GROMACS .gro file of N, CA and C in nm:
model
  354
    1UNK      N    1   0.942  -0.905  -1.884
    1UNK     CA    2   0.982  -0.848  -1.756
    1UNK      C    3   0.860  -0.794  -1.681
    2UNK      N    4   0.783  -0.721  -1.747
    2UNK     CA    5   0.630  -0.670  -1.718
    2UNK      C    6   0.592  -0.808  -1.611
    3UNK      N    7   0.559  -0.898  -1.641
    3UNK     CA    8   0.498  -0.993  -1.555
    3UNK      C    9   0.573  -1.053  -1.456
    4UNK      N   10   0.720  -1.079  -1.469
    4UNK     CA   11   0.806  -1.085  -1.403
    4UNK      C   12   0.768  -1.035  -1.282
    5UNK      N   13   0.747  -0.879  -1.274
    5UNK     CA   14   0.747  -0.810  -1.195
    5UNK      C   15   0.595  -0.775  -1.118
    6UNK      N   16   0.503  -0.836  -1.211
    6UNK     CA   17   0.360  -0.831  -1.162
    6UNK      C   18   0.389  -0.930  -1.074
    7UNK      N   19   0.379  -1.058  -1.126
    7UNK     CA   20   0.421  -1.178  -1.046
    7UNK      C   21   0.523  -1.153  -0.854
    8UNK      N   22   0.575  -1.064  -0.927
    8UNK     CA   23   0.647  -1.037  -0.772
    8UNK      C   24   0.592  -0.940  -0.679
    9UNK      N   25   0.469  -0.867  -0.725
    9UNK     CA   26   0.423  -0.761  -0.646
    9UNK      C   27   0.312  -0.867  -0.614
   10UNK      N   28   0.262  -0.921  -0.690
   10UNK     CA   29   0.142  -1.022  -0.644
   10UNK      C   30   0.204  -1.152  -0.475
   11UNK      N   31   0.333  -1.158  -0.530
   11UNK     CA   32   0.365  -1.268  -0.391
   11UNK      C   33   0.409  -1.193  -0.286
   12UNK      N   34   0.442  -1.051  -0.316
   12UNK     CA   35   0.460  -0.929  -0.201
   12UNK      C   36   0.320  -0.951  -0.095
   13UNK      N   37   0.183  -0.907  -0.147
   13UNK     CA   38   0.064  -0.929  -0.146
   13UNK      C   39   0.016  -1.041  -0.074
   14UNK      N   40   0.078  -1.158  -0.124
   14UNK     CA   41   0.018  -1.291  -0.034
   14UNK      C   42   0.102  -1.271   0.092
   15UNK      N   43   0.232  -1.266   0.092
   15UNK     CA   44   0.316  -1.218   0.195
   15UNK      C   45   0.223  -1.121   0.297
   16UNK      N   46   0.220  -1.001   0.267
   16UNK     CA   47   0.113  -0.908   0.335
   16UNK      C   48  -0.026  -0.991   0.414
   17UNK      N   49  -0.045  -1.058   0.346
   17UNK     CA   50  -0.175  -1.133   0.380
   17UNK      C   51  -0.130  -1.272   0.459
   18UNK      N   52  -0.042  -1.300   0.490
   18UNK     CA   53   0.070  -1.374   0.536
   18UNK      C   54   0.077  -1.332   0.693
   19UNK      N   55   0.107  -1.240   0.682
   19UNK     CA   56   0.174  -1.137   0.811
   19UNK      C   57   0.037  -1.128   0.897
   20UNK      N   58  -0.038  -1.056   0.817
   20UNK     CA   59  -0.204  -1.020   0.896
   20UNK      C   60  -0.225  -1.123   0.937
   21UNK      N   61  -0.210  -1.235   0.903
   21UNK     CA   62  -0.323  -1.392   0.946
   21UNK      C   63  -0.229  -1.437   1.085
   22UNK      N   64  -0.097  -1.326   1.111
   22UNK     CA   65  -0.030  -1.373   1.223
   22UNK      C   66  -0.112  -1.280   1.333
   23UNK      N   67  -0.201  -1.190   1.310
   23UNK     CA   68  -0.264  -1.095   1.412
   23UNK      C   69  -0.340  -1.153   1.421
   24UNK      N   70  -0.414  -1.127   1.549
   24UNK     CA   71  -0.538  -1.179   1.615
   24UNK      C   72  -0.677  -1.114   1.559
   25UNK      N   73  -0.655  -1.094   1.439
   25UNK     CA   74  -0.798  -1.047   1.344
   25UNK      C   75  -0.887  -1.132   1.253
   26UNK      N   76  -0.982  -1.169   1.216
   26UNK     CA   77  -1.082  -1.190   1.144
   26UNK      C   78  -1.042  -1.219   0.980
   27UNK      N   79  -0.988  -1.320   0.927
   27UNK     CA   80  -0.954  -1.272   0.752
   27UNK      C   81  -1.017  -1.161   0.702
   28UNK      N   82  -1.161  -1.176   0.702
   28UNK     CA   83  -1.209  -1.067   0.630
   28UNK      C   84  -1.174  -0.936   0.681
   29UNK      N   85  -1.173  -0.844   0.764
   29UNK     CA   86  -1.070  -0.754   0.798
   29UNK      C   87  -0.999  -0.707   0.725
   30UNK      N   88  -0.862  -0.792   0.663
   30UNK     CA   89  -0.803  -0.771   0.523
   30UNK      C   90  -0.882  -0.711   0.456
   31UNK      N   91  -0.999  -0.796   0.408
   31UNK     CA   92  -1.058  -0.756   0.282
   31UNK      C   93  -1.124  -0.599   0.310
   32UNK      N   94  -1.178  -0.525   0.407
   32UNK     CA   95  -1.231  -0.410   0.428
   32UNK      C   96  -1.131  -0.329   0.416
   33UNK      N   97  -0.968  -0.332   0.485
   33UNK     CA   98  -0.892  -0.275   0.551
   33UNK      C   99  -0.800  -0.234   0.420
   34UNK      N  100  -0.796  -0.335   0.320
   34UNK     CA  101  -0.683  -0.290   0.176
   34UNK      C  102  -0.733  -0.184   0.118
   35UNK      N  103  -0.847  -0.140   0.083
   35UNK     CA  104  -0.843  -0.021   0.027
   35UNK      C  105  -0.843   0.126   0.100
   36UNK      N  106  -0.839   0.089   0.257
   36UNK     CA  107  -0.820   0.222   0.335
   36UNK      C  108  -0.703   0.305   0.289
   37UNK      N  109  -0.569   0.282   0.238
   37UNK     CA  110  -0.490   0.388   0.210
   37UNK      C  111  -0.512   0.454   0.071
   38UNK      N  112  -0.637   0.420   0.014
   38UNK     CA  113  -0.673   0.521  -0.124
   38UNK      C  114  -0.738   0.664  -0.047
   39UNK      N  115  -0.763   0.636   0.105
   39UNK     CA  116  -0.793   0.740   0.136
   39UNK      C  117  -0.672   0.880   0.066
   40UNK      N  118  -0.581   0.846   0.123
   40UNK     CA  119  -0.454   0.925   0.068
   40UNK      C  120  -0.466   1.023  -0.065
   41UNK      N  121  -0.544   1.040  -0.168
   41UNK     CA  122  -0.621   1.023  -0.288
   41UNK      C  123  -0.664   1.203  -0.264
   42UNK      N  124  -0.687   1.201  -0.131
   42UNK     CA  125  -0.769   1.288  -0.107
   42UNK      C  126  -0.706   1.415  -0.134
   43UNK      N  127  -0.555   1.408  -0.070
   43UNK     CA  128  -0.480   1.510  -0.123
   43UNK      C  129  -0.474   1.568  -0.232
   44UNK      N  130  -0.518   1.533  -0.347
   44UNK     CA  131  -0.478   1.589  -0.502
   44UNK      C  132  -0.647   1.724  -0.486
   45UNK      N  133  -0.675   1.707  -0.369
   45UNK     CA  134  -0.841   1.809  -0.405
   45UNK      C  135  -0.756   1.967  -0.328
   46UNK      N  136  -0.617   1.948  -0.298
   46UNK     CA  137  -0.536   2.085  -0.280
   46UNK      C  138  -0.408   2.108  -0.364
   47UNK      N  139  -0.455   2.023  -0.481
   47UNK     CA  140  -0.356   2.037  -0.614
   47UNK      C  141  -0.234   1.918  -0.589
   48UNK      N  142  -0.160   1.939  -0.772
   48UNK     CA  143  -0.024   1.802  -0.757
   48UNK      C  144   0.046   1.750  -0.661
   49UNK      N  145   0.061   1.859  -0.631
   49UNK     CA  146   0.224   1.880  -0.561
   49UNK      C  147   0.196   1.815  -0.409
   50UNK      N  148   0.112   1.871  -0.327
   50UNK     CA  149   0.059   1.784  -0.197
   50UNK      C  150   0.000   1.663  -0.242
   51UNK      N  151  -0.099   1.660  -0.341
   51UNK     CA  152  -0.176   1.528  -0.412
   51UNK      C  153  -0.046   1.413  -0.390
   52UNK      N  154   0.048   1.432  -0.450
   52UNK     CA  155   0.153   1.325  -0.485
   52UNK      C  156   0.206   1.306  -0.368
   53UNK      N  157   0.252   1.373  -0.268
   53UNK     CA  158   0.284   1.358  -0.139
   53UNK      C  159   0.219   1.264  -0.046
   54UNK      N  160   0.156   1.333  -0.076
   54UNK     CA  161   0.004   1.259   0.065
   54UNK      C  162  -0.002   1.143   0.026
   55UNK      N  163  -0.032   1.093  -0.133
   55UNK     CA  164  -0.039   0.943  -0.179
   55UNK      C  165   0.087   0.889  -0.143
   56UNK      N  166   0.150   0.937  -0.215
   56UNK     CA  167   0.308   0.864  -0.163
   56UNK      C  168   0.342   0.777  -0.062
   57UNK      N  169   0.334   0.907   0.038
   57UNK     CA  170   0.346   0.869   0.169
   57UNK      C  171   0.222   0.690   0.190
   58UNK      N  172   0.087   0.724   0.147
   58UNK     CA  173  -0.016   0.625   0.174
   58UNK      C  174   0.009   0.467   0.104
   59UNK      N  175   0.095   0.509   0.023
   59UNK     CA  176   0.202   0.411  -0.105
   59UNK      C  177   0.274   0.372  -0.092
   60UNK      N  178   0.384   0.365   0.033
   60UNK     CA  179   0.502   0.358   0.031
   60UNK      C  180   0.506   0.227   0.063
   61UNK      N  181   0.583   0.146   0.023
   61UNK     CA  182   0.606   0.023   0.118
   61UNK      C  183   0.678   0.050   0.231
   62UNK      N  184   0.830   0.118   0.249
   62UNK     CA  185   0.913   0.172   0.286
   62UNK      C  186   0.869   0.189   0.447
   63UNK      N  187   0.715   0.254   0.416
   63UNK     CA  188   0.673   0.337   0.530
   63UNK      C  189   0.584   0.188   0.610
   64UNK      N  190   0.539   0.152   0.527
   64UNK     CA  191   0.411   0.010   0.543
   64UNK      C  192   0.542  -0.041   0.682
   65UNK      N  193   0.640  -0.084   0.638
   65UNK     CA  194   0.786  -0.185   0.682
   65UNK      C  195   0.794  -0.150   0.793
   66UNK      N  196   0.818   0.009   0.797
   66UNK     CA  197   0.878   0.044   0.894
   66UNK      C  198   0.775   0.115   1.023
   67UNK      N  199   0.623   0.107   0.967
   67UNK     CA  200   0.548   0.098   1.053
   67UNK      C  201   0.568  -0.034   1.139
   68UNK      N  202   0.566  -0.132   1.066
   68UNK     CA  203   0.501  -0.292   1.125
   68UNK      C  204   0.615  -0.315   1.214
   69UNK      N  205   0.740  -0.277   1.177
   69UNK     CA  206   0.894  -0.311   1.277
   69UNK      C  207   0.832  -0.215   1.378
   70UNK      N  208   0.832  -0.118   1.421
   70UNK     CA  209   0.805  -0.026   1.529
   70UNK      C  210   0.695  -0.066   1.579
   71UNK      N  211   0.561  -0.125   1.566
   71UNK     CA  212   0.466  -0.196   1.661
   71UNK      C  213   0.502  -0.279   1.703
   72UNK      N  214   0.579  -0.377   1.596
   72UNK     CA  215   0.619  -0.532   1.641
   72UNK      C  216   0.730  -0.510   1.771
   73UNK      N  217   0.798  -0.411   1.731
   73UNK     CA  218   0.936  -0.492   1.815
   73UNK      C  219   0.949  -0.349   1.898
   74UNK      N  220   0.974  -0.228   1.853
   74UNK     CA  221   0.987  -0.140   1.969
   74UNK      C  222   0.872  -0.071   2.104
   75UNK      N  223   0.774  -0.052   2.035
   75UNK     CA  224   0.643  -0.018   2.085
   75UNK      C  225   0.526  -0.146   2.148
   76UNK      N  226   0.577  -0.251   2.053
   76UNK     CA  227   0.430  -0.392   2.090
   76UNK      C  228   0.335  -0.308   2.098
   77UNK      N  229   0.281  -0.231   1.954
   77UNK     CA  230   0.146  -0.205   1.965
   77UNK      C  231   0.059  -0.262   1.822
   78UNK      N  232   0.005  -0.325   1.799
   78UNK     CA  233  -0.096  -0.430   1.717
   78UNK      C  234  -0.138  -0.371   1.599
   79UNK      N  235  -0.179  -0.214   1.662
   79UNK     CA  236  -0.251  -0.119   1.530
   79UNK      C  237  -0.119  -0.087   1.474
   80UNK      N  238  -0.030  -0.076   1.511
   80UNK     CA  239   0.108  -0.027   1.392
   80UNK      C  240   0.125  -0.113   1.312
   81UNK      N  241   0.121  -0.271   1.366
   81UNK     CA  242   0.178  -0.319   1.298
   81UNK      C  243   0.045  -0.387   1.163
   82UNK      N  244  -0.130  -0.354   1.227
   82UNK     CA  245  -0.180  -0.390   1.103
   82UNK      C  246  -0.174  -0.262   1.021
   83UNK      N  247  -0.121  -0.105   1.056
   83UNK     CA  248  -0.142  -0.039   0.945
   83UNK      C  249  -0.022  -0.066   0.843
   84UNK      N  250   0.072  -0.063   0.898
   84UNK     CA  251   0.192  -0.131   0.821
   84UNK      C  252   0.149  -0.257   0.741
   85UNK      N  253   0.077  -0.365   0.749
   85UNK     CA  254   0.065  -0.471   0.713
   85UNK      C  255  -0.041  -0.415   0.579
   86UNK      N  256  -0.076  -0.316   0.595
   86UNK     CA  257  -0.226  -0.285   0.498
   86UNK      C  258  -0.163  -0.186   0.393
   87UNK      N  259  -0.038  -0.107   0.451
   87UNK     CA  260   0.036  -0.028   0.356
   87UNK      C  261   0.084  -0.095   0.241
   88UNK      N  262   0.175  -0.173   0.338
   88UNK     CA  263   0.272  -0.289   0.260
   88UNK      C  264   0.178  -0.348   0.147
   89UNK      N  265   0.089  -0.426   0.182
   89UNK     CA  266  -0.015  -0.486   0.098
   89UNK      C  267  -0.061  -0.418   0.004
   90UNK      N  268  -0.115  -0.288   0.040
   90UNK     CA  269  -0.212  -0.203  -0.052
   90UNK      C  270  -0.165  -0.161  -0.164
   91UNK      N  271  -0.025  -0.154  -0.149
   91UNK     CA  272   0.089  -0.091  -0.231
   91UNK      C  273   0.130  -0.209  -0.291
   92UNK      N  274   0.166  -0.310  -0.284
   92UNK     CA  275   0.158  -0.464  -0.363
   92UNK      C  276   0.075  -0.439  -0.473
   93UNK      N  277  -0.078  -0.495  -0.384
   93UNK     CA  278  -0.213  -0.449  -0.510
   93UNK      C  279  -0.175  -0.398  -0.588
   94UNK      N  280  -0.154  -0.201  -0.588
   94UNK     CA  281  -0.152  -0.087  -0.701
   94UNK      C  282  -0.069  -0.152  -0.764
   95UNK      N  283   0.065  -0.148  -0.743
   95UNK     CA  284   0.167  -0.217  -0.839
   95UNK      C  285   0.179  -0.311  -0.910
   96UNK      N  286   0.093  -0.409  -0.869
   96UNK     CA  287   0.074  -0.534  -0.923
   96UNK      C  288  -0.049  -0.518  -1.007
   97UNK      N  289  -0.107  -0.417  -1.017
   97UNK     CA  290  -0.246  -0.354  -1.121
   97UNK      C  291  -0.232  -0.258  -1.209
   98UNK      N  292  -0.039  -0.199  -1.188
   98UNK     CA  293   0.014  -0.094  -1.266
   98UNK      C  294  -0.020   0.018  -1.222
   99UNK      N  295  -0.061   0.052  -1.094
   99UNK     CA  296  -0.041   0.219  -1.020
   99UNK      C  297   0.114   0.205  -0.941
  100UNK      N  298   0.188   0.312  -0.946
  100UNK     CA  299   0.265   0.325  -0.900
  100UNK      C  300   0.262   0.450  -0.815
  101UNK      N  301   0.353   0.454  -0.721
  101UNK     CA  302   0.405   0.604  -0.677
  101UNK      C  303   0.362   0.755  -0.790
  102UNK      N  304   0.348   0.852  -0.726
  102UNK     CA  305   0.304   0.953  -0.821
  102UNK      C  306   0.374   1.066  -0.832
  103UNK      N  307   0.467   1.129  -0.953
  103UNK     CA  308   0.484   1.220  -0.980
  103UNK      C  309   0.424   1.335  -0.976
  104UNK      N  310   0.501   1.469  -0.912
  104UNK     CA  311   0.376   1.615  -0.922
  104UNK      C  312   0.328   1.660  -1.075
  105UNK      N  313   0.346   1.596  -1.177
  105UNK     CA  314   0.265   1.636  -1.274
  105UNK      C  315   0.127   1.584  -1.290
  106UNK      N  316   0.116   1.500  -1.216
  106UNK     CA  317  -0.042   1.489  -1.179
  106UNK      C  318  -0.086   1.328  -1.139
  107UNK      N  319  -0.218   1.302  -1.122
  107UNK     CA  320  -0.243   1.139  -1.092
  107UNK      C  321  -0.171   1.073  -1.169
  108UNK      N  322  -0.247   1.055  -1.291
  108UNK     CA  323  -0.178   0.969  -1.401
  108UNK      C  324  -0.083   0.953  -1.425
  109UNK      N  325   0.078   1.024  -1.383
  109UNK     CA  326   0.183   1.036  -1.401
  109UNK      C  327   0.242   0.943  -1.298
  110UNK      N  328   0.307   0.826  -1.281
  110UNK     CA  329   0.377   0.694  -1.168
  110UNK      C  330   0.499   0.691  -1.220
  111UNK      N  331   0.553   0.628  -1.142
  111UNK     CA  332   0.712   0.533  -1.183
  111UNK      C  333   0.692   0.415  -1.256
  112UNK      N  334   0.566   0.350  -1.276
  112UNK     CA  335   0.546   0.265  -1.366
  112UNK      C  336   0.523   0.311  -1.483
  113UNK      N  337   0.524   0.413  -1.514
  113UNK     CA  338   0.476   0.508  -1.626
  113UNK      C  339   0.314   0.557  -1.616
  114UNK      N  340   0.279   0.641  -1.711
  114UNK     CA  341   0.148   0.723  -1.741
  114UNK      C  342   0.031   0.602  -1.700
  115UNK      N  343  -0.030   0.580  -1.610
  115UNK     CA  344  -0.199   0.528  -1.605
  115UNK      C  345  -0.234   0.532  -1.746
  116UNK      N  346  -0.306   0.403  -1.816
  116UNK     CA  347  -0.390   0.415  -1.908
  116UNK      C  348  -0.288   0.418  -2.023
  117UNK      N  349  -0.159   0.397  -2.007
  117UNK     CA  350  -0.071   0.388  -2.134
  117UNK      C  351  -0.012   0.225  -2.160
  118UNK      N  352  -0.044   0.188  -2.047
  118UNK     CA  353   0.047   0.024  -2.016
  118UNK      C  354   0.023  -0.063  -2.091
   0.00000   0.00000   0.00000
């Protein structure tokens, strides 16, 4: 099931990379632009509890989605819909590398289980 599910965060990912190649950007772009939501990371330097939040939020697909619908279709604005496209994606990656969403007991703690236990 483990790969099952790698396998499906990985074609999430090409999907993501799918979507971007429909914007008027540069491929490589992608490649600079996927690790911008580790910014999010930053939160855990004012402890768990915001730490896990702030990532979350930078993690979400949920949020990635519903960025890219609100540039695309209500707003027509380009940057919503590549930050959405980079959420969506970025959050593919982690998951598909075994980071998940983060519990307030600390980094290492995901919905995929403990970092470094997998």
């Amino acid at each position: 099931m483990k790969t099952v599910l790698k396998l499906e965060e990985a074609m999430m990912l090409l999907f993501g990379l799918f979507i971007f190649m429909q914007l008027d950007l540069q491929w490589w772009w992608f490649l600079i632009l996927i690790l911008v939501p580790d910014i999010g990371m930053v939160g855990y330097l004012f402890g768990n509890k915001l730490g896990a939040t702030i990532y979350n939020i930078f993690h979400h697909k949920g949020i990635g989605i519903l960025l890219y619908l609100i540039g695309a279709s209500f707003l027509d604005m380009p940057i919503l819909k590549l930050c959405g496209i980079i959420i969506f994606s970025h959050s593919a990656l982690d998951r598909m590398l075994g980071y998940g969403l983060k519990y307030e007991k600390g980094f290492k703690f995901t919905h995929l289980g403990e970092i470094g236990n997998n």
